[in-house]
Coordinates of C-alpha atoms in Angstrom, one line a residue:
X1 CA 0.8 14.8 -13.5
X2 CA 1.9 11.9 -15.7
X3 CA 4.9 9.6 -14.0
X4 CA 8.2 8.5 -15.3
X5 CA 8.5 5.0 -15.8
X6 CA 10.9 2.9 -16.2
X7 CA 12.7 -0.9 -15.4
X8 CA 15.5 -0.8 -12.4
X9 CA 17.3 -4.1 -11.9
X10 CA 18.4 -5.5 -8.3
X11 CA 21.2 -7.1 -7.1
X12 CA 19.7 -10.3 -7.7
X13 CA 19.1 -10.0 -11.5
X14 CA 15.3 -8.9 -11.2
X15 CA 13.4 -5.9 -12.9
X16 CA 11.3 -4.0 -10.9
X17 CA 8.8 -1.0 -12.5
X18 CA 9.0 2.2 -11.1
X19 CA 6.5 5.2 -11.5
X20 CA 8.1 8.8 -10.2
X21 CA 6.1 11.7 -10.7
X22 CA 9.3 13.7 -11.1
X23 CA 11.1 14.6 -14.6
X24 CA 14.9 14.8 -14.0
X25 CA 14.7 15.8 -17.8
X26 CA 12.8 18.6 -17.2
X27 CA 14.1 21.9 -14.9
X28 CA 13.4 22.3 -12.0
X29 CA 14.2 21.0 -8.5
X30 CA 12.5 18.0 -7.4
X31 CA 9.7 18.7 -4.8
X32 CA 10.9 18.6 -1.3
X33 CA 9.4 15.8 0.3
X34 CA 9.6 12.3 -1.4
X35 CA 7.1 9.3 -0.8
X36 CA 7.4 5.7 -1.6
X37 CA 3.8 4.9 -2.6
X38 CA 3.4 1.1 -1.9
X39 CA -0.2 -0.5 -3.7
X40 CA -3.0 -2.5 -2.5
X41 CA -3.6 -6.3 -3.5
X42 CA -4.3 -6.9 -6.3
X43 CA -3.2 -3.4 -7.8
X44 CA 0.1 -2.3 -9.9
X45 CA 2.3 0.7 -8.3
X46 CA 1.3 3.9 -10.4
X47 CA 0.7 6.3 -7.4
X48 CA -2.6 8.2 -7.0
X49 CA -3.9 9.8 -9.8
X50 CA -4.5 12.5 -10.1
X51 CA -2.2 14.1 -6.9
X52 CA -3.9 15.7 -4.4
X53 CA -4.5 19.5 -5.5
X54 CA -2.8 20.8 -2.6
X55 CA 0.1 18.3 -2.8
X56 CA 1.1 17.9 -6.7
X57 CA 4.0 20.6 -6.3
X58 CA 5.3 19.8 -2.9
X59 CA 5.7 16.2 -3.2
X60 CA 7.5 13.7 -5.8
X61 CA 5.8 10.3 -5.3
X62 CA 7.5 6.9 -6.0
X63 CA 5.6 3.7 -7.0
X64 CA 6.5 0.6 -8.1
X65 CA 5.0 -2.7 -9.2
X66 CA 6.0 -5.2 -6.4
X67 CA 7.2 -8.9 -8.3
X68 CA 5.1 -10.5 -10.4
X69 CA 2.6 -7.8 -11.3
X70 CA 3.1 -5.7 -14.4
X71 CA 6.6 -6.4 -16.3
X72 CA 8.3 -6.5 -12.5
X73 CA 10.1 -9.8 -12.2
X74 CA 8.1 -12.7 -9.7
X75 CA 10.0 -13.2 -6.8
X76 CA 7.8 -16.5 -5.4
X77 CA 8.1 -16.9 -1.4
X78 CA 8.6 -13.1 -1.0
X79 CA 7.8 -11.9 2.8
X80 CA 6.9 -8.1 3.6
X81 CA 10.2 -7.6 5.0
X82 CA 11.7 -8.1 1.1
X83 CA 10.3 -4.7 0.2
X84 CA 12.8 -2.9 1.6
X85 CA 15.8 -4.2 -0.4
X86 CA 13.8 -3.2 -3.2
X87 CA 12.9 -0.1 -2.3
X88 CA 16.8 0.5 -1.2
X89 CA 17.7 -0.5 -5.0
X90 CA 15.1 2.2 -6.5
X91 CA 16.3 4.7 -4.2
X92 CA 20.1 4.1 -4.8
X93 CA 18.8 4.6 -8.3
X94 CA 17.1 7.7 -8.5
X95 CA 19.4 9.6 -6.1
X96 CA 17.1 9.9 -3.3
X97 CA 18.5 9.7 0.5
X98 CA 15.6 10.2 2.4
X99 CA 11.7 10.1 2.3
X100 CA 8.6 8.8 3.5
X101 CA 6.2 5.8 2.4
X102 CA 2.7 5.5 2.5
X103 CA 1.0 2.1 1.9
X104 CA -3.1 1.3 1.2
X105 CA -4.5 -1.6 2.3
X106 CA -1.9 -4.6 1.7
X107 CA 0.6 -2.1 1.1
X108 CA 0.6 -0.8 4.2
X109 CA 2.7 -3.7 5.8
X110 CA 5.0 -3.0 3.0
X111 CA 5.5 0.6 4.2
X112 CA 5.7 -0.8 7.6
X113 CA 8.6 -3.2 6.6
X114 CA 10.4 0.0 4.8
X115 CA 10.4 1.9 8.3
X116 CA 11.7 -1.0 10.1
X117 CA 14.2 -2.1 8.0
X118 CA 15.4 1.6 6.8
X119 CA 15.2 3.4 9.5
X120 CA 18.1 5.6 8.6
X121 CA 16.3 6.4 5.3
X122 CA 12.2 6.7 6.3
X123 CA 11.6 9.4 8.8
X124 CA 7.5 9.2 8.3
X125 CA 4.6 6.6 7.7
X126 CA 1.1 6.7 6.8
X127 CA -0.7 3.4 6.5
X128 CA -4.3 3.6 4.5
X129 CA -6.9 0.9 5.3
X130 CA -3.8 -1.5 6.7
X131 CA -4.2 -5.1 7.6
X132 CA -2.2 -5.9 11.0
X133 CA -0.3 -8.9 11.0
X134 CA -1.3 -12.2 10.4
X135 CA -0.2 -13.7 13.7
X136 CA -1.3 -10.1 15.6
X137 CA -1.3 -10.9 19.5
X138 CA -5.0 -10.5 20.5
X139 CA -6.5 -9.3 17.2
X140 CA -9.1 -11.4 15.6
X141 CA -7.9 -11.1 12.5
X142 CA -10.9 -12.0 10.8
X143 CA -13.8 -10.7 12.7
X144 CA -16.3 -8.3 11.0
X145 CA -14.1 -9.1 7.8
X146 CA -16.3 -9.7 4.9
X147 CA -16.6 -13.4 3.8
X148 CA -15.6 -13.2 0.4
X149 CA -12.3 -12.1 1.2
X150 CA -11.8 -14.2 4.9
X151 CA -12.6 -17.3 2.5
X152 CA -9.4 -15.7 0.4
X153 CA -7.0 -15.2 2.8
X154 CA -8.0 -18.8 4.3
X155 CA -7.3 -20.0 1.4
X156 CA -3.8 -18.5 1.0
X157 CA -3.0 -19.9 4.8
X158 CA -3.8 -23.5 2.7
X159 CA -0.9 -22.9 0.3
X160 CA -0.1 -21.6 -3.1
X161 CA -2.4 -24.6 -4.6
X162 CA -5.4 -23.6 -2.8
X163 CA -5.5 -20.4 -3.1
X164 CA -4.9 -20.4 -6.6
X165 CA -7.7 -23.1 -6.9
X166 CA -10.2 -20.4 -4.7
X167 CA -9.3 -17.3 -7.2
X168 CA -10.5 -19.6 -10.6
X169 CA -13.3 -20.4 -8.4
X170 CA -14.6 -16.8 -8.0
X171 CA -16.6 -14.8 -11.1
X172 CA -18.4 -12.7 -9.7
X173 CA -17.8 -9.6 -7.8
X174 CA -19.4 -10.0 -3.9
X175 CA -21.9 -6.7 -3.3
X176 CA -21.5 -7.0 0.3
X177 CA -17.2 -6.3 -0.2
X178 CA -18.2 -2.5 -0.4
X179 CA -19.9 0.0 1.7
X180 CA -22.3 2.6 -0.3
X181 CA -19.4 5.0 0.2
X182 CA -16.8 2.8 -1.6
X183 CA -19.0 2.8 -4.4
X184 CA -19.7 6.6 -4.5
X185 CA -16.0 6.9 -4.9
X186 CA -15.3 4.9 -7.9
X187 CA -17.1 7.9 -10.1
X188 CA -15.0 10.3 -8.2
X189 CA -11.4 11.7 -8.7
X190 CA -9.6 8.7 -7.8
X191 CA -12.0 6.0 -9.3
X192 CA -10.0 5.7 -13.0
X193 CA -6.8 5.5 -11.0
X194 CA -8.1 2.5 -9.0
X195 CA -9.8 0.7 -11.9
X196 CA -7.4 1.0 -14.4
X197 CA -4.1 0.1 -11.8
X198 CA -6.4 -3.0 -10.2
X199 CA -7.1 -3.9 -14.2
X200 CA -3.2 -4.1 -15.2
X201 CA -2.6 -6.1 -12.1
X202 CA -4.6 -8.8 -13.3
X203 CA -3.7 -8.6 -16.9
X204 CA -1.2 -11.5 -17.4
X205 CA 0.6 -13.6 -14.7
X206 CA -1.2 -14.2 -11.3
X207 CA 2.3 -14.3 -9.2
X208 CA 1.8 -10.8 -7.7
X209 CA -1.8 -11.2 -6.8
X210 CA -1.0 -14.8 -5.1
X211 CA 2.5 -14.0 -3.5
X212 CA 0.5 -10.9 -2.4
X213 CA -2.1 -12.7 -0.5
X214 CA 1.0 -15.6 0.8
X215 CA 3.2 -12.6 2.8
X216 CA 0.1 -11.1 4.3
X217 CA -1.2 -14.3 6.2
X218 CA 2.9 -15.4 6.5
X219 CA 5.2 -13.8 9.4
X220 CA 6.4 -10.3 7.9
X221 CA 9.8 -10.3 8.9
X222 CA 10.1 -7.4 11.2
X223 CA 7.7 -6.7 14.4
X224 CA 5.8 -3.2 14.1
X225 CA 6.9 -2.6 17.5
X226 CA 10.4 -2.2 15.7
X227 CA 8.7 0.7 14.0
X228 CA 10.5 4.3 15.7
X229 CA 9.1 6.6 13.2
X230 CA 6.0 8.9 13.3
X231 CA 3.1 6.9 12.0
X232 CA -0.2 8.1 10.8
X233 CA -2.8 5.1 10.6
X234 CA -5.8 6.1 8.7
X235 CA -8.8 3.7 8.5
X236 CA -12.8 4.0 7.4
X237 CA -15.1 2.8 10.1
X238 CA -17.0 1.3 6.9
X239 CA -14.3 -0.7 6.4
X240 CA -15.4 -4.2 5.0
X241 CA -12.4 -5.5 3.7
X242 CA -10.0 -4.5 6.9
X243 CA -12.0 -4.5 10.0
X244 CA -11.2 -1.1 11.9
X245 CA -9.8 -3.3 14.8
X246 CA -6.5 -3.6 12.1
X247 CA -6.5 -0.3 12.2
X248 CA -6.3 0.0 16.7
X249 CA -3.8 -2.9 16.6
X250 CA -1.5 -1.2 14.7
X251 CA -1.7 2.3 15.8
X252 CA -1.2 0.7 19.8
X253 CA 2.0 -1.2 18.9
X254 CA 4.2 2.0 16.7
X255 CA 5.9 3.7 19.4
X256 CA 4.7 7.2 17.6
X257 CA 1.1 6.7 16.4
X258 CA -1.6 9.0 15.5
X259 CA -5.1 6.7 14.7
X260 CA -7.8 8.7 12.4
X261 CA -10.5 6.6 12.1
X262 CA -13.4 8.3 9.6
X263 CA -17.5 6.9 10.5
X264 CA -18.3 7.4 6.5
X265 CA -15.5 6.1 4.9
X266 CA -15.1 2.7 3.4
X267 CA -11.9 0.4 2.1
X268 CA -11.8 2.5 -1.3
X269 CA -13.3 5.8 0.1
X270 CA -10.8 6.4 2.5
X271 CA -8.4 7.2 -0.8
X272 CA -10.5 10.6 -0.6
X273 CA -7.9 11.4 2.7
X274 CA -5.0 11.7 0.7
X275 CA -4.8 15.1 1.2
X276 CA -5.1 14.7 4.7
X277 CA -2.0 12.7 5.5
X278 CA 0.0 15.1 3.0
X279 CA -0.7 17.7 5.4
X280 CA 0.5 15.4 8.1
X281 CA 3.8 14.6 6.6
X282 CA 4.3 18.1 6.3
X283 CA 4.0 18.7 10.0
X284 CA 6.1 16.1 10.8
X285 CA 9.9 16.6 11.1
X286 CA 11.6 16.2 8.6
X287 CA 15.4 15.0 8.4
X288 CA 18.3 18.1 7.7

């Protein structure tokens, strides 16, 4: 499955990229369920590739490249909670009234923020390897969090300056970021999809990859208690990036939460469960 791209402009005079796996040029009905996809840090929106076997006819994805990375327009001092106008724009635009989102890693907030803030419009959630919030009541945020990227996300707290000053700092890749599993999945199904989307996020301009890493450690603009629909929290107990205690504080503050916490899988790995939380959305009830 190969998505349509193209540029939609917001209100505010922006271009944002947007991926959908369905072809209103070609016949046929769109699939019936719809998700937003919304991409890790630093990564561009093209949704998983290639689908999930047992999904690629039942469900048109929808990704997009938040600002600043690819040819979407930077949007510097962005929150979390800006998603949502966004994702309001694009799905003005494509004629789509209701669907789910799905977020992986620091896109899961962002799928968060979409529930909160459309709740008319998102009747499901699955967050992949999530973050909780920065400010999280009781979480230590960083504990079991692999240095490398506690020393990032320090950074970030510092300012725009500092982190940007940490980033040029850092040439080499830390062996310690991935579990074994991680690694076994980059030669698997998904492992072209993540290197070439987390290669075209850092090709050019730096504002998505640094505004990224400013909303996460920022407040969000909207509390995940505000979060009413069915959520499905999926995390890798091998987790290095995300401690698995993200995982617990999220899934204990939605209202509607189901936590699936897997012992082998890791921070990419747990891309392998795909499948899994397509099954899920199609359980859950969906609007009339």
């Amino acid at each position: 499955m190969e998505s349509v791209a193209t540029n939609v402009e917001m209100a505010d005079g922006r271009t944002v990229h947007v991926y959908d796996s369905y072809d209103s040029d070609r016949p046929g009905d769109p699939p019936p369920l719809t998700v937003f996809w919304h991409h890790g840090t630093p990564q561009t929106g093209r949704p998983p590739e290639p689908p999930p076997m047992a999904s690629a006819q039942r469900v048109r994805w929808i990704g997009h490249d938040r600002p600043g990375y690819g040819t979407s327009s930077p949007s510097s001092g962005r929150d979390v909670a800006a998603v949502a106008a966004d994702v309001t724009a694009i799905a003005d635009h494509l004629g789509v009234a209701r669907f789910a989102v799905a977020g992986y890693s620091a896109g899961g907030p962002h799928a968060l923020a979409c529930a909160a803030l459309l709740a008319d419009r998102v009747h499901a959630v699955v967050c992949i390897a999530s973050t909780a919030p920065f400010e999280a009541a009781g979480l230590d945020w960083y504990r079991d969090m692999v240095e490398s990227n506690a020393a990032e996300l320090r950074a970030a707290t510092q300012g725009r300056g500092p982190l940007k000053a940490h980033l040029a700092g850092e040439h080499e890749l830390d062996p310690d970021m991935f579990a074994p599993a991680d690694l076994a999945a980059l030669g698997g199904p998904y492992g072209e999809w993540l290197r070439s989307t987390t290669t075209a996020a850092l090709d050019g301009s730096e504002d998505g990859y640094l505004d990224d890493d400013d909303a996460l450690v920022n407040p969000w603009g909207f509390a995940v208690a505000d979060v009413a629909q069915p959520v499905l929290v999926l995390h890798g107990e091998h987790d290095r990036l995300v401690p698995t205690a993200h995982a617990r504080w999220l899934a204990d503050r939605c209202p509607i939460a189901e936590l699936r916490l897997y012992p082998d899988e890791g921070h990419i790995s747990i891309i392998d469960r795909i499948d899994a939380a397509m099954d899920w959305l199609d359980k859950v009830d969906q609007p009339s």
